[in-house]
């Protein structure tokens, strides 16, 4: 996914540097496997080392880390897995590579809705799944997910694949709110309103609005910050400036929220240090850094979002627990296939 650019080929080069469990004992180290990108994670880890003196060894990869920890088994050097999306966090848990993180500091910092009941995964940042609406062509300033199926939006909606984990979690939240049968009809309606076959990432849907192909695009909030500030692709600024962010369902249950988070590896050789690291990531300082670097919303109450993010107005978050969303992901995925969502509007 677009948040992760580190190359898997780097794994082989970096893995041997990690201490094995036998060497580890209580050394002042901690080993991190990260799906999240270096530009975001490295400053956080540096700050942690500066504060605690604990050295952090990290490997970055786009995929395969959960499988790798599974294959390494008891000999895995992994202490902490950092990843995005309730889908990946749940996968880590069901793969049996997680153990509960017992920490009063984390319990106090992270609301129950954003961590597993047994604390086998901990949410660290929040992202809202919103509507990017054309400034020129969409005059309304509120919206609901429900109305995306209204025929008034025929041919106006762009989205990435219905099977992408971000959309699966959103659809799971619709099932939680309205039930499976209702959600199937809703999905058919949204499919009929698509401007084109679902493809590409969230940013390319906003590009679709900019190019006049659609009026509404589904996307996560932090991509607005990313598009406005992308030094490698400055043309994305114009895409971002062509849209307003609408936070759906502000008048009722609230906007769908997903998280990025951390998992404590089941056989973590530096368990105490690993817990200290997750405590740091959930602390005021860690939360502020996430908010500033990546335009995500803190999970910890009282820590402000970045100035840019605050400029998008406040919103109401759907209070449903991510654990409940996780339990409905499979049904959501089956519905996406059943209605042929990814075939696009005309099939
Ligand atoms: Fe993303």
PDB file of C-alpha atoms in Angstrom, residues 204-315:
ATOM      1  CA  UNK A 204      -5.853   8.807  -7.524  1.00  0.00           C
ATOM      2  CA  UNK A 205      -9.543   9.083  -6.670  1.00  0.00           C
ATOM      3  CA  UNK A 206      -9.001  12.722  -5.681  1.00  0.00           C
ATOM      4  CA  UNK A 207      -7.123  13.165  -8.946  1.00  0.00           C
ATOM      5  CA  UNK A 208     -10.295  11.860 -10.598  1.00  0.00           C
ATOM      6  CA  UNK A 209     -12.262  14.716  -9.016  1.00  0.00           C
ATOM      7  CA  UNK A 210      -9.590  17.222 -10.098  1.00  0.00           C
ATOM      8  CA  UNK A 211      -9.789  15.865 -13.661  1.00  0.00           C
ATOM      9  CA  UNK A 212     -13.591  16.112 -13.700  1.00  0.00           C
ATOM     10  CA  UNK A 213     -14.166  12.346 -13.879  1.00  0.00           C
ATOM     11  CA  UNK A 214     -16.087  12.305 -10.605  1.00  0.00           C
ATOM     12  CA  UNK A 215     -17.473  14.696  -7.984  1.00  0.00           C
ATOM     13  CA  UNK A 216     -16.894  12.616  -4.859  1.00  0.00           C
ATOM     14  CA  UNK A 217     -13.932  10.464  -3.869  1.00  0.00           C
ATOM     15  CA  UNK A 218     -13.596   8.156  -0.871  1.00  0.00           C
ATOM     16  CA  UNK A 219     -10.307   8.559   0.972  1.00  0.00           C
ATOM     17  CA  UNK A 220      -8.491   8.660   4.289  1.00  0.00           C
ATOM     18  CA  UNK A 221      -7.899  12.065   5.839  1.00  0.00           C
ATOM     19  CA  UNK A 222      -4.083  12.049   6.008  1.00  0.00           C
ATOM     20  CA  UNK A 223      -3.803  11.859   2.218  1.00  0.00           C
ATOM     21  CA  UNK A 224      -4.963  15.494   2.091  1.00  0.00           C
ATOM     22  CA  UNK A 225      -1.859  16.480   4.059  1.00  0.00           C
ATOM     23  CA  UNK A 226       0.284  14.144   1.979  1.00  0.00           C
ATOM     24  CA  UNK A 227      -0.970  15.577  -1.335  1.00  0.00           C
ATOM     25  CA  UNK A 228      -0.515  19.180  -0.217  1.00  0.00           C
ATOM     26  CA  UNK A 229       3.069  18.506   0.861  1.00  0.00           C
ATOM     27  CA  UNK A 230       4.391  15.885  -1.577  1.00  0.00           C
ATOM     28  CA  UNK A 231       7.796  17.176  -2.649  1.00  0.00           C
ATOM     29  CA  UNK A 232       8.333  14.423  -5.209  1.00  0.00           C
ATOM     30  CA  UNK A 233       4.992  14.959  -6.947  1.00  0.00           C
ATOM     31  CA  UNK A 234       4.067  18.627  -6.468  1.00  0.00           C
ATOM     32  CA  UNK A 235       1.240  18.306  -9.007  1.00  0.00           C
ATOM     33  CA  UNK A 236      -0.751  16.545  -6.283  1.00  0.00           C
ATOM     34  CA  UNK A 237      -1.234  19.900  -4.562  1.00  0.00           C
ATOM     35  CA  UNK A 238      -3.687  20.915  -7.281  1.00  0.00           C
ATOM     36  CA  UNK A 239      -5.633  17.673  -6.791  1.00  0.00           C
ATOM     37  CA  UNK A 240      -5.932  18.439  -3.072  1.00  0.00           C
ATOM     38  CA  UNK A 241      -6.910  22.039  -3.689  1.00  0.00           C
ATOM     39  CA  UNK A 242      -9.770  20.976  -5.965  1.00  0.00           C
ATOM     40  CA  UNK A 243     -11.671  19.318  -3.102  1.00  0.00           C
ATOM     41  CA  UNK A 244     -13.213  19.906   0.294  1.00  0.00           C
ATOM     42  CA  UNK A 245     -13.184  17.258   2.981  1.00  0.00           C
ATOM     43  CA  UNK A 246     -16.664  16.249   4.130  1.00  0.00           C
ATOM     44  CA  UNK A 247     -16.827  14.200   7.325  1.00  0.00           C
ATOM     45  CA  UNK A 248     -19.761  11.826   6.803  1.00  0.00           C
ATOM     46  CA  UNK A 249     -22.537  11.246   9.324  1.00  0.00           C
ATOM     47  CA  UNK A 250     -21.574  14.134  11.600  1.00  0.00           C
ATOM     48  CA  UNK A 251     -25.259  14.493  12.552  1.00  0.00           C
ATOM     49  CA  UNK A 252     -25.710  10.867  13.617  1.00  0.00           C
ATOM     50  CA  UNK A 253     -23.290   8.049  14.531  1.00  0.00           C
ATOM     51  CA  UNK A 254     -20.198   9.824  13.199  1.00  0.00           C
ATOM     52  CA  UNK A 255     -17.422   9.256  10.685  1.00  0.00           C
ATOM     53  CA  UNK A 256     -15.809   5.840  10.260  1.00  0.00           C
ATOM     54  CA  UNK A 257     -12.436   5.580  11.981  1.00  0.00           C
ATOM     55  CA  UNK A 258      -9.606   3.123  11.390  1.00  0.00           C
ATOM     56  CA  UNK A 259      -6.249   2.947  13.174  1.00  0.00           C
ATOM     57  CA  UNK A 260      -2.597   2.220  12.761  1.00  0.00           C
ATOM     58  CA  UNK A 261      -1.131   0.349  15.674  1.00  0.00           C
ATOM     59  CA  UNK A 262       1.340  -1.934  17.370  1.00  0.00           C
ATOM     60  CA  UNK A 263       1.543  -5.583  18.335  1.00  0.00           C
ATOM     61  CA  UNK A 264       3.844  -7.050  20.991  1.00  0.00           C
ATOM     62  CA  UNK A 265       5.368 -10.183  19.464  1.00  0.00           C
ATOM     63  CA  UNK A 266       4.491 -13.396  21.269  1.00  0.00           C
ATOM     64  CA  UNK A 267       8.134 -14.382  21.779  1.00  0.00           C
ATOM     65  CA  UNK A 268       9.527 -10.861  22.153  1.00  0.00           C
ATOM     66  CA  UNK A 269      13.084 -11.245  23.444  1.00  0.00           C
ATOM     67  CA  UNK A 270      13.073  -7.713  24.885  1.00  0.00           C
ATOM     68  CA  UNK A 271       9.548  -7.608  26.226  1.00  0.00           C
ATOM     69  CA  UNK A 272      10.066  -4.894  28.841  1.00  0.00           C
ATOM     70  CA  UNK A 273      11.749  -2.590  26.337  1.00  0.00           C
ATOM     71  CA  UNK A 274       9.052  -3.343  23.782  1.00  0.00           C
ATOM     72  CA  UNK A 275       6.341  -2.254  26.199  1.00  0.00           C
ATOM     73  CA  UNK A 276       8.333   0.917  26.941  1.00  0.00           C
ATOM     74  CA  UNK A 277       8.445   1.647  23.231  1.00  0.00           C
ATOM     75  CA  UNK A 278       4.685   1.246  22.749  1.00  0.00           C
ATOM     76  CA  UNK A 279       4.142   3.368  25.878  1.00  0.00           C
ATOM     77  CA  UNK A 280       6.293   6.061  24.280  1.00  0.00           C
ATOM     78  CA  UNK A 281       4.332   5.886  21.007  1.00  0.00           C
ATOM     79  CA  UNK A 282       1.107   6.345  22.989  1.00  0.00           C
ATOM     80  CA  UNK A 283       2.576   9.181  25.106  1.00  0.00           C
ATOM     81  CA  UNK A 284       1.918  12.877  24.502  1.00  0.00           C
ATOM     82  CA  UNK A 285       5.279  13.240  22.744  1.00  0.00           C
ATOM     83  CA  UNK A 286       4.818  10.178  20.526  1.00  0.00           C
ATOM     84  CA  UNK A 287       1.264  11.152  19.658  1.00  0.00           C
ATOM     85  CA  UNK A 288       2.312  14.710  18.781  1.00  0.00           C
ATOM     86  CA  UNK A 289       5.029  13.417  16.472  1.00  0.00           C
ATOM     87  CA  UNK A 290       2.654  11.084  14.615  1.00  0.00           C
ATOM     88  CA  UNK A 291       0.191  13.969  14.261  1.00  0.00           C
ATOM     89  CA  UNK A 292       2.776  16.392  12.879  1.00  0.00           C
ATOM     90  CA  UNK A 293       4.648  14.050  10.548  1.00  0.00           C
ATOM     91  CA  UNK A 294       1.766  12.100   9.058  1.00  0.00           C
ATOM     92  CA  UNK A 295      -1.400  14.208   9.520  1.00  0.00           C
ATOM     93  CA  UNK A 296      -3.096  11.457  11.498  1.00  0.00           C
ATOM     94  CA  UNK A 297      -5.345  11.976  14.496  1.00  0.00           C
ATOM     95  CA  UNK A 298      -3.933  11.049  17.899  1.00  0.00           C
ATOM     96  CA  UNK A 299      -5.730   8.244  19.753  1.00  0.00           C
ATOM     97  CA  UNK A 300      -4.891   9.906  23.057  1.00  0.00           C
ATOM     98  CA  UNK A 301      -7.413  12.445  24.221  1.00  0.00           C
ATOM     99  CA  UNK A 302      -6.072  15.921  24.769  1.00  0.00           C
ATOM    100  CA  UNK A 303      -3.284  15.657  22.185  1.00  0.00           C
ATOM    101  CA  UNK A 304      -4.117  18.037  19.338  1.00  0.00           C
ATOM    102  CA  UNK A 305      -4.029  17.149  15.653  1.00  0.00           C
ATOM    103  CA  UNK A 306      -1.627  19.177  13.510  1.00  0.00           C
ATOM    104  CA  UNK A 307      -2.658  22.697  12.564  1.00  0.00           C
ATOM    105  CA  UNK A 308      -3.410  21.663   8.993  1.00  0.00           C
ATOM    106  CA  UNK A 309      -5.568  18.761  10.142  1.00  0.00           C
ATOM    107  CA  UNK A 310      -7.428  20.998  12.578  1.00  0.00           C
ATOM    108  CA  UNK A 311      -8.209  23.356   9.686  1.00  0.00           C
ATOM    109  CA  UNK A 312     -10.447  20.637   8.186  1.00  0.00           C
ATOM    110  CA  UNK A 313     -12.887  21.246  11.040  1.00  0.00           C
ATOM    111  CA  UNK A 314     -13.737  18.995  13.904  1.00  0.00           C
ATOM    112  CA  UNK A 315     -15.814  15.902  13.418  1.00  0.00           C
TER     113      UNK A 315
END
